Amino acid sequence: MPEKYVGMTGACKLCGGRITIRPDTAVVAPDKSGARAPSPSSTPPWDPPPFEETHAPDPVMAADVYPGFMDSDPVVPLASAPGEAPAPEPAPPPQPVSAPVGNEAASTAEQPETLEPWSFAQEPPVVEETPPPDPGPPTPEAVREWLRALPRTMPSLREVDEKLPRPLFLSDDDLARSKAYFDVPFLVARKGEALAIVKTTRDNVGAGTSLAVAAGDVAFAASYHDMPEYPILQLLFTIQDNPARPLRFESLPLLTDGNVIEFLLSVLDERRLSFALYAGHQSHHVATGDVRLDDVAAASLEEALAAVLVRWRRQAPKPADHDLAVRRFARDALHHSA
């Protein structure tokens, strides 16, 4: 081989392998005349081995490996043992849904989606609470109904007399001796007629006192006084026997006394009362007169009763609170008079 070809590289026409010409041996194709095939020892170690085609083995079926596998019986689930939960039943097949017909189809048709306008969250407006309207003073009929509905802490003489097997038939003199206190009017209703019994000392009875009482020259006035403990109803009886120094008696009655309730109801209905005056420890009868209320006196009684009852119904005080209110009222009156 000439030296000019030494080191050159080419491809084999038979196997496609890479051939490099060496100085001692020339590699040629075996089909060339006069050439010889290279020996195995002369083949370069870095050339790849000749390509040999291989065939994959045929696939093996499971029936060939495990005889009788395909012919086995189907698997049957075992019955549940006692105490175990039963196997779940298969779900029923879905039912076909019929398409809506007529108006139903129109109503169920897809409607275009309407978007609400964009709005920001707003705080609710502040509503100022207004106090309920003042119902005003009660009517005269309501005043009478409220008086009758008052709980009676003490029964009236009429109620006591009705429960006795034999009536007492107490006279005015008997009431003056047993029920009346000095200078404090005792209010009662006998046979539906209002009666005020007053017992005083003999020094208070003047020359014209009996004549004024007998003639009915007695002024009647009512007023309301708001005390913290109990609403005060003030009833004033003024004997006009002496213009410079008239004889005056004051009553601050307990509203829930049965005698007081019947006395006030009778005065409201009849606009009149009987005034009996007694003097001394022996309750000497001075005189008894018929006192009639004019429009001013009747209106003052209705207004005072309305205010007292409204306050009493709102507060519902106890009878013991009445004594506290009376003492406070007397102390305040003495302070203002001084």
Short mmCIF file of C-alpha atoms in Angstrom, two decimals:
data_model
loop_
_atom_site.label_atom_id
_atom_site.label_comp_id
_atom_site.label_asym_id
_atom_site.label_seq_id
_atom_site.Cartn_x
_atom_site.Cartn_y
_atom_site.Cartn_z
CA MET A 1 0.00 0.00 0.00
CA PRO A 2 1.50 3.30 -0.93
CA GLU A 3 2.31 5.56 1.99
CA LYS A 4 0.07 8.31 0.72
CA TYR A 5 -3.00 6.21 1.67
CA VAL A 6 -1.80 5.37 5.16
CA GLY A 7 -4.05 6.98 7.86
CA MET A 8 -6.98 7.47 5.57
CA THR A 9 -10.42 6.36 6.79
CA GLY A 10 -13.30 4.91 4.79
CA ALA A 11 -16.44 2.81 5.03
CA CYS A 12 -16.74 -0.88 4.33
CA LYS A 13 -18.99 -1.71 1.43
CA LEU A 14 -20.16 -4.97 3.01
CA CYS A 15 -20.84 -4.16 6.63
CA GLY A 16 -20.72 -0.38 6.61
CA GLY A 17 -18.04 -0.38 9.31
CA ARG A 18 -15.32 2.20 9.59
CA ILE A 19 -11.95 1.32 8.03
CA THR A 20 -8.62 2.99 8.73
CA ILE A 21 -5.61 2.18 6.55
CA ARG A 22 -2.55 1.03 8.49
CA PRO A 23 0.98 0.95 7.16
CA ASP A 24 1.42 -2.81 7.47
CA THR A 25 -1.98 -4.15 6.29
CA ALA A 26 -4.54 -3.03 3.77
CA VAL A 27 -8.23 -3.80 4.31
CA VAL A 28 -10.23 -4.51 1.19
CA ALA A 29 -13.56 -6.04 0.38
CA PRO A 30 -13.49 -9.89 0.23
CA ASP A 31 -15.14 -10.01 -3.21
CA LYS A 32 -12.20 -8.29 -4.84
CA SER A 33 -9.89 -10.58 -6.72
CA GLY A 34 -6.45 -11.00 -5.27
CA ALA A 35 -7.44 -9.53 -1.93
CA ARG A 36 -7.72 -11.29 1.35
CA ALA A 37 -10.03 -10.78 4.24
CA PRO A 38 -8.59 -9.24 7.36
CA SER A 39 -7.91 -11.52 10.23
CA PRO A 40 -9.82 -11.13 13.47
CA SER A 41 -6.66 -10.08 15.19
CA SER A 42 -6.13 -7.28 12.74
CA THR A 43 -9.64 -5.74 13.21
CA PRO A 44 -9.42 -2.54 15.18
CA PRO A 45 -10.85 -2.97 18.67
CA TRP A 46 -12.87 0.24 18.45
CA ASP A 47 -14.96 -0.82 15.47
CA PRO A 48 -18.55 -1.90 16.34
CA PRO A 49 -19.46 -5.57 16.01
CA PRO A 50 -21.45 -6.62 13.00
CA PHE A 51 -25.23 -6.13 13.29
CA GLU A 52 -27.23 -9.31 13.85
CA GLU A 53 -31.03 -9.33 13.53
CA THR A 54 -32.88 -10.89 16.51
CA HIS A 55 -36.49 -12.04 16.77
CA ALA A 56 -38.68 -11.64 19.93
CA PRO A 57 -40.25 -14.85 21.23
CA ASP A 58 -43.94 -15.41 20.63
CA PRO A 59 -46.23 -14.15 23.39
CA VAL A 60 -47.35 -16.76 25.88
CA MET A 61 -51.04 -16.82 26.75
CA ALA A 62 -52.18 -17.16 30.35
CA ALA A 63 -54.04 -20.29 29.35
CA ASP A 64 -50.76 -21.91 28.32
CA VAL A 65 -49.08 -21.10 31.63
CA TYR A 66 -52.10 -21.82 33.86
CA PRO A 67 -54.14 -24.56 32.29
CA GLY A 68 -57.88 -24.30 32.87
CA PHE A 69 -57.72 -20.61 33.91
CA MET A 70 -60.07 -19.40 31.19
CA ASP A 71 -62.49 -22.27 31.77
CA SER A 72 -63.05 -21.61 35.51
CA ASP A 73 -66.53 -20.80 36.87
CA PRO A 74 -67.54 -17.16 37.46
CA VAL A 75 -66.83 -15.73 40.90
CA VAL A 76 -69.89 -15.68 43.18
CA PRO A 77 -69.81 -13.22 46.18
CA LEU A 78 -70.04 -14.92 49.57
CA ALA A 79 -73.10 -14.36 51.74
CA SER A 80 -72.57 -11.93 54.60
CA ALA A 81 -72.01 -13.49 57.97
CA PRO A 82 -74.58 -12.93 60.75
CA GLY A 83 -74.15 -9.56 62.44
CA GLU A 84 -72.42 -8.00 59.46
CA ALA A 85 -73.97 -5.23 57.36
CA PRO A 86 -75.55 -6.48 54.13
CA ALA A 87 -73.88 -5.71 50.87
CA PRO A 88 -75.10 -2.50 49.25
CA GLU A 89 -77.72 -2.96 46.56
CA PRO A 90 -76.97 -1.66 43.08
CA ALA A 91 -78.34 1.79 42.33
CA PRO A 92 -81.51 1.85 40.19
CA PRO A 93 -81.05 2.88 36.62
CA PRO A 94 -81.72 6.55 35.91
CA GLN A 95 -85.27 7.36 34.80
CA PRO A 96 -85.73 9.14 31.54
CA VAL A 97 -86.74 12.76 31.88
CA SER A 98 -89.48 13.89 29.60
CA ALA A 99 -89.07 17.20 27.89
CA PRO A 100 -91.43 20.05 28.90
CA VAL A 101 -94.38 20.62 26.68
CA GLY A 102 -96.13 23.86 25.67
CA ASN A 103 -95.98 26.75 28.16
CA GLU A 104 -93.81 24.69 30.46
CA ALA A 105 -91.13 24.50 27.81
CA ALA A 106 -91.31 28.23 27.30
CA SER A 107 -91.04 28.91 31.03
CA THR A 108 -88.11 26.55 31.48
CA ALA A 109 -86.24 27.84 28.46
CA GLU A 110 -82.96 29.46 29.20
CA GLN A 111 -83.44 33.14 29.81
CA PRO A 112 -80.71 35.67 29.21
CA GLU A 113 -78.92 36.51 32.45
CA THR A 114 -79.59 40.02 33.66
CA LEU A 115 -76.92 41.69 35.71
CA GLU A 116 -77.91 43.97 38.55
CA PRO A 117 -76.37 47.41 38.50
CA TRP A 118 -73.30 47.83 40.62
CA SER A 119 -74.12 49.22 44.01
CA PHE A 120 -72.09 49.91 47.10
CA ALA A 121 -73.20 48.76 50.53
CA GLN A 122 -74.86 51.61 52.37
CA GLU A 123 -75.52 51.90 56.05
CA PRO A 124 -79.19 51.89 57.03
CA PRO A 125 -80.56 55.31 57.78
CA VAL A 126 -80.69 56.27 61.42
CA VAL A 127 -84.30 56.40 62.55
CA GLU A 128 -84.86 58.58 65.54
CA GLU A 129 -87.21 57.04 68.04
CA THR A 130 -90.09 59.30 68.79
CA PRO A 131 -91.85 58.94 72.12
CA PRO A 132 -95.40 57.70 71.94
CA PRO A 133 -97.98 60.46 71.88
CA ASP A 134 -99.35 61.54 75.20
CA PRO A 135 -102.79 59.97 75.57
CA GLY A 136 -103.86 62.89 77.74
CA PRO A 137 -105.87 62.80 80.92
CA PRO A 138 -108.38 59.98 81.26
CA THR A 139 -112.04 60.66 80.70
CA PRO A 140 -114.46 60.87 83.64
CA GLU A 141 -115.75 57.41 82.75
CA ALA A 142 -112.19 56.05 82.80
CA VAL A 143 -111.58 57.65 86.21
CA ARG A 144 -114.61 55.85 87.62
CA GLU A 145 -113.53 52.55 86.09
CA TRP A 146 -110.01 52.90 87.49
CA LEU A 147 -111.42 53.66 90.93
CA ARG A 148 -113.55 50.53 90.89
CA ALA A 149 -110.58 48.43 89.71
CA LEU A 150 -108.26 49.52 92.54
CA PRO A 151 -107.23 46.65 94.84
CA ARG A 152 -108.86 47.20 98.21
CA THR A 153 -106.43 46.85 101.10
CA MET A 154 -109.31 47.42 103.59
CA PRO A 155 -112.96 46.54 103.00
CA SER A 156 -115.63 49.17 103.32
CA LEU A 157 -118.22 49.19 106.11
CA ARG A 158 -120.83 48.15 103.57
CA GLU A 159 -118.79 45.07 102.58
CA VAL A 160 -118.23 44.14 106.23
CA ASP A 161 -121.91 44.61 107.04
CA GLU A 162 -122.95 42.39 104.12
CA LYS A 163 -120.81 39.49 105.38
CA LEU A 164 -122.21 39.58 108.92
CA PRO A 165 -125.20 37.41 109.82
CA ARG A 166 -126.92 40.44 111.34
CA PRO A 167 -126.38 44.05 110.11
CA LEU A 168 -124.79 46.49 112.54
CA PHE A 169 -126.83 49.59 111.63
CA LEU A 170 -124.07 51.95 112.76
CA SER A 171 -125.31 55.51 113.14
CA ASP A 172 -123.32 58.69 112.51
CA ASP A 173 -122.76 59.01 116.27
CA ASP A 174 -121.40 55.46 116.44
CA LEU A 175 -119.02 56.13 113.57
CA ALA A 176 -117.84 59.38 115.16
CA ARG A 177 -117.04 57.63 118.44
CA SER A 178 -115.42 54.49 116.96
CA LYS A 179 -113.88 55.54 113.63
CA ALA A 180 -113.18 59.28 113.58
CA TYR A 181 -109.90 60.80 114.76
CA PHE A 182 -109.52 64.38 115.90
CA ASP A 183 -109.32 66.88 113.07
CA VAL A 184 -109.04 64.08 110.48
CA PRO A 185 -112.16 63.60 108.32
CA PHE A 186 -113.45 60.04 108.21
CA LEU A 187 -114.75 59.33 104.68
CA VAL A 188 -117.42 56.70 104.16
CA ALA A 189 -120.45 55.97 102.00
CA ARG A 190 -123.64 54.92 103.77
CA LYS A 191 -126.49 53.67 101.59
CA GLY A 192 -124.75 55.09 98.54
CA GLU A 193 -124.42 58.60 99.99
CA ALA A 194 -121.02 60.16 100.68
CA LEU A 195 -120.47 61.15 104.32
CA ALA A 196 -117.56 63.05 105.88
CA ILE A 197 -117.44 62.84 109.70
CA VAL A 198 -115.16 65.32 111.49
CA LYS A 199 -114.39 65.33 115.22
CA THR A 200 -112.60 68.33 116.73
CA THR A 201 -112.06 69.97 120.11
CA ARG A 202 -114.64 72.25 121.69
CA ASP A 203 -112.29 75.23 121.44
CA ASN A 204 -112.58 75.17 117.63
CA VAL A 205 -116.35 75.45 117.67
CA GLY A 206 -117.51 79.07 117.60
CA ALA A 207 -120.83 80.81 117.79
CA GLY A 208 -121.54 80.55 114.08
CA THR A 209 -119.94 77.16 113.41
CA SER A 210 -123.06 75.08 113.85
CA LEU A 211 -125.11 77.49 111.72
CA ALA A 212 -122.58 77.36 108.89
CA VAL A 213 -122.43 73.56 108.93
CA ALA A 214 -126.20 73.18 109.08
CA ALA A 215 -126.61 75.59 106.17
CA GLY A 216 -124.06 73.66 104.07
CA ASP A 217 -121.70 76.62 104.00
CA VAL A 218 -118.70 74.28 103.65
CA ALA A 219 -116.26 74.64 100.74
CA PHE A 220 -114.82 71.48 99.19
CA ALA A 221 -111.59 71.39 97.15
CA ALA A 222 -109.32 68.61 95.84
CA SER A 223 -105.70 68.74 94.62
CA TYR A 224 -102.92 66.36 93.58
CA HIS A 225 -99.40 66.40 95.05
CA ASP A 226 -96.60 64.32 93.56
CA MET A 227 -94.63 62.62 96.30
CA PRO A 228 -91.80 60.14 95.56
CA GLU A 229 -93.30 57.40 97.70
CA TYR A 230 -97.02 57.71 96.98
CA PRO A 231 -99.29 60.08 95.02
CA ILE A 232 -101.14 62.33 97.46
CA LEU A 233 -104.79 63.30 97.05
CA GLN A 234 -105.57 66.28 99.26
CA LEU A 235 -109.21 66.95 100.21
CA LEU A 236 -109.97 70.23 102.04
CA PHE A 237 -113.20 70.96 103.93
CA THR A 238 -113.47 74.63 104.94
CA ILE A 239 -116.28 75.77 107.27
CA GLN A 240 -116.88 79.42 106.45
CA ASP A 241 -118.00 80.48 109.96
CA ASN A 242 -115.36 83.16 110.40
CA PRO A 243 -114.06 85.08 107.39
CA ALA A 244 -110.82 86.02 109.21
CA ARG A 245 -110.10 82.54 110.54
CA PRO A 246 -112.23 79.81 108.94
CA LEU A 247 -112.23 76.32 110.36
CA ARG A 248 -110.40 74.00 107.95
CA PHE A 249 -109.96 70.21 107.94
CA GLU A 250 -107.62 68.24 105.68
CA SER A 251 -107.82 64.64 104.53
CA LEU A 252 -104.99 62.73 102.80
CA PRO A 253 -106.76 59.41 102.25
CA LEU A 254 -105.33 56.05 101.26
CA LEU A 255 -106.60 55.36 97.76
CA THR A 256 -107.03 51.63 98.24
CA ASP A 257 -109.28 51.97 101.30
CA GLY A 258 -112.70 50.59 100.46
CA ASN A 259 -114.51 53.42 102.31
CA VAL A 260 -112.51 56.06 100.41
CA ILE A 261 -113.21 54.45 97.02
CA GLU A 262 -116.97 54.36 97.66
CA PHE A 263 -116.94 57.92 99.03
CA LEU A 264 -115.19 59.28 95.92
CA LEU A 265 -117.44 57.38 93.53
CA SER A 266 -120.53 58.75 95.27
CA VAL A 267 -119.23 62.34 95.17
CA LEU A 268 -118.39 62.03 91.47
CA ASP A 269 -121.83 60.70 90.61
CA GLU A 270 -123.99 62.83 92.91
CA ARG A 271 -121.83 65.97 93.23
CA ARG A 272 -122.86 66.23 96.86
CA LEU A 273 -121.88 64.94 100.32
CA SER A 274 -123.03 65.10 103.93
CA PHE A 275 -120.77 66.85 106.42
CA ALA A 276 -121.21 65.92 110.12
CA LEU A 277 -119.29 67.84 112.80
CA TYR A 278 -118.66 66.49 116.32
CA ALA A 279 -116.80 68.11 119.22
CA GLY A 280 -115.11 66.91 122.40
CA HIS A 281 -114.07 63.52 123.66
CA GLN A 282 -117.68 62.53 124.09
CA SER A 283 -118.22 63.19 120.39
CA HIS A 284 -120.94 65.78 120.93
CA HIS A 285 -122.88 66.31 117.74
CA VAL A 286 -122.59 69.93 116.58
CA ALA A 287 -124.39 69.90 113.25
CA THR A 288 -124.80 68.05 109.95
CA GLY A 289 -125.20 69.77 106.60
CA ASP A 290 -125.65 68.95 102.93
CA VAL A 291 -122.72 70.21 100.84
CA ARG A 292 -123.16 70.51 97.09
CA LEU A 293 -120.25 70.80 94.70
CA ASP A 294 -120.25 73.52 92.07
CA ASP A 295 -118.62 73.11 88.65
CA VAL A 296 -115.23 74.34 89.87
CA ALA A 297 -115.15 71.93 92.83
CA ALA A 298 -116.33 68.98 90.70
CA ALA A 299 -113.73 69.73 88.00
CA SER A 300 -110.92 70.01 90.58
CA LEU A 301 -111.89 66.63 92.03
CA GLU A 302 -111.93 64.93 88.61
CA GLU A 303 -108.57 66.44 87.57
CA ALA A 304 -106.89 65.55 90.85
CA LEU A 305 -108.23 62.00 90.76
CA ALA A 306 -107.10 61.56 87.15
CA ALA A 307 -103.53 62.63 87.98
CA VAL A 308 -103.40 60.50 91.12
CA LEU A 309 -104.69 57.38 89.38
CA VAL A 310 -102.34 57.78 86.40
CA ARG A 311 -99.39 58.02 88.77
CA TRP A 312 -100.65 55.16 90.95
CA ARG A 313 -101.14 52.84 87.96
CA ARG A 314 -97.63 53.61 86.72
CA GLN A 315 -95.91 53.17 90.09
CA ALA A 316 -98.21 50.70 91.94
CA PRO A 317 -96.96 51.75 95.42
CA LYS A 318 -97.53 49.79 98.59
CA PRO A 319 -99.87 50.96 101.38
CA ALA A 320 -96.88 51.40 103.71
CA ASP A 321 -95.46 53.98 101.30
CA HIS A 322 -98.52 56.15 101.90
CA ASP A 323 -97.47 56.89 105.49
CA LEU A 324 -94.02 57.97 104.30
CA ALA A 325 -95.51 60.25 101.69
CA VAL A 326 -97.94 61.81 104.21
CA ARG A 327 -95.12 62.60 106.65
CA ARG A 328 -93.03 64.12 103.86
CA PHE A 329 -95.99 66.19 102.68
CA ALA A 330 -96.74 67.46 106.21
CA ARG A 331 -93.06 68.36 106.76
CA ASP A 332 -92.89 70.26 103.48
CA ALA A 333 -96.15 72.10 104.23
CA LEU A 334 -94.86 73.12 107.66
CA HIS A 335 -91.60 74.35 106.15
CA HIS A 336 -93.39 76.49 103.56
CA SER A 337 -95.81 77.94 106.15
CA ALA A 338 -92.91 78.99 108.38
#
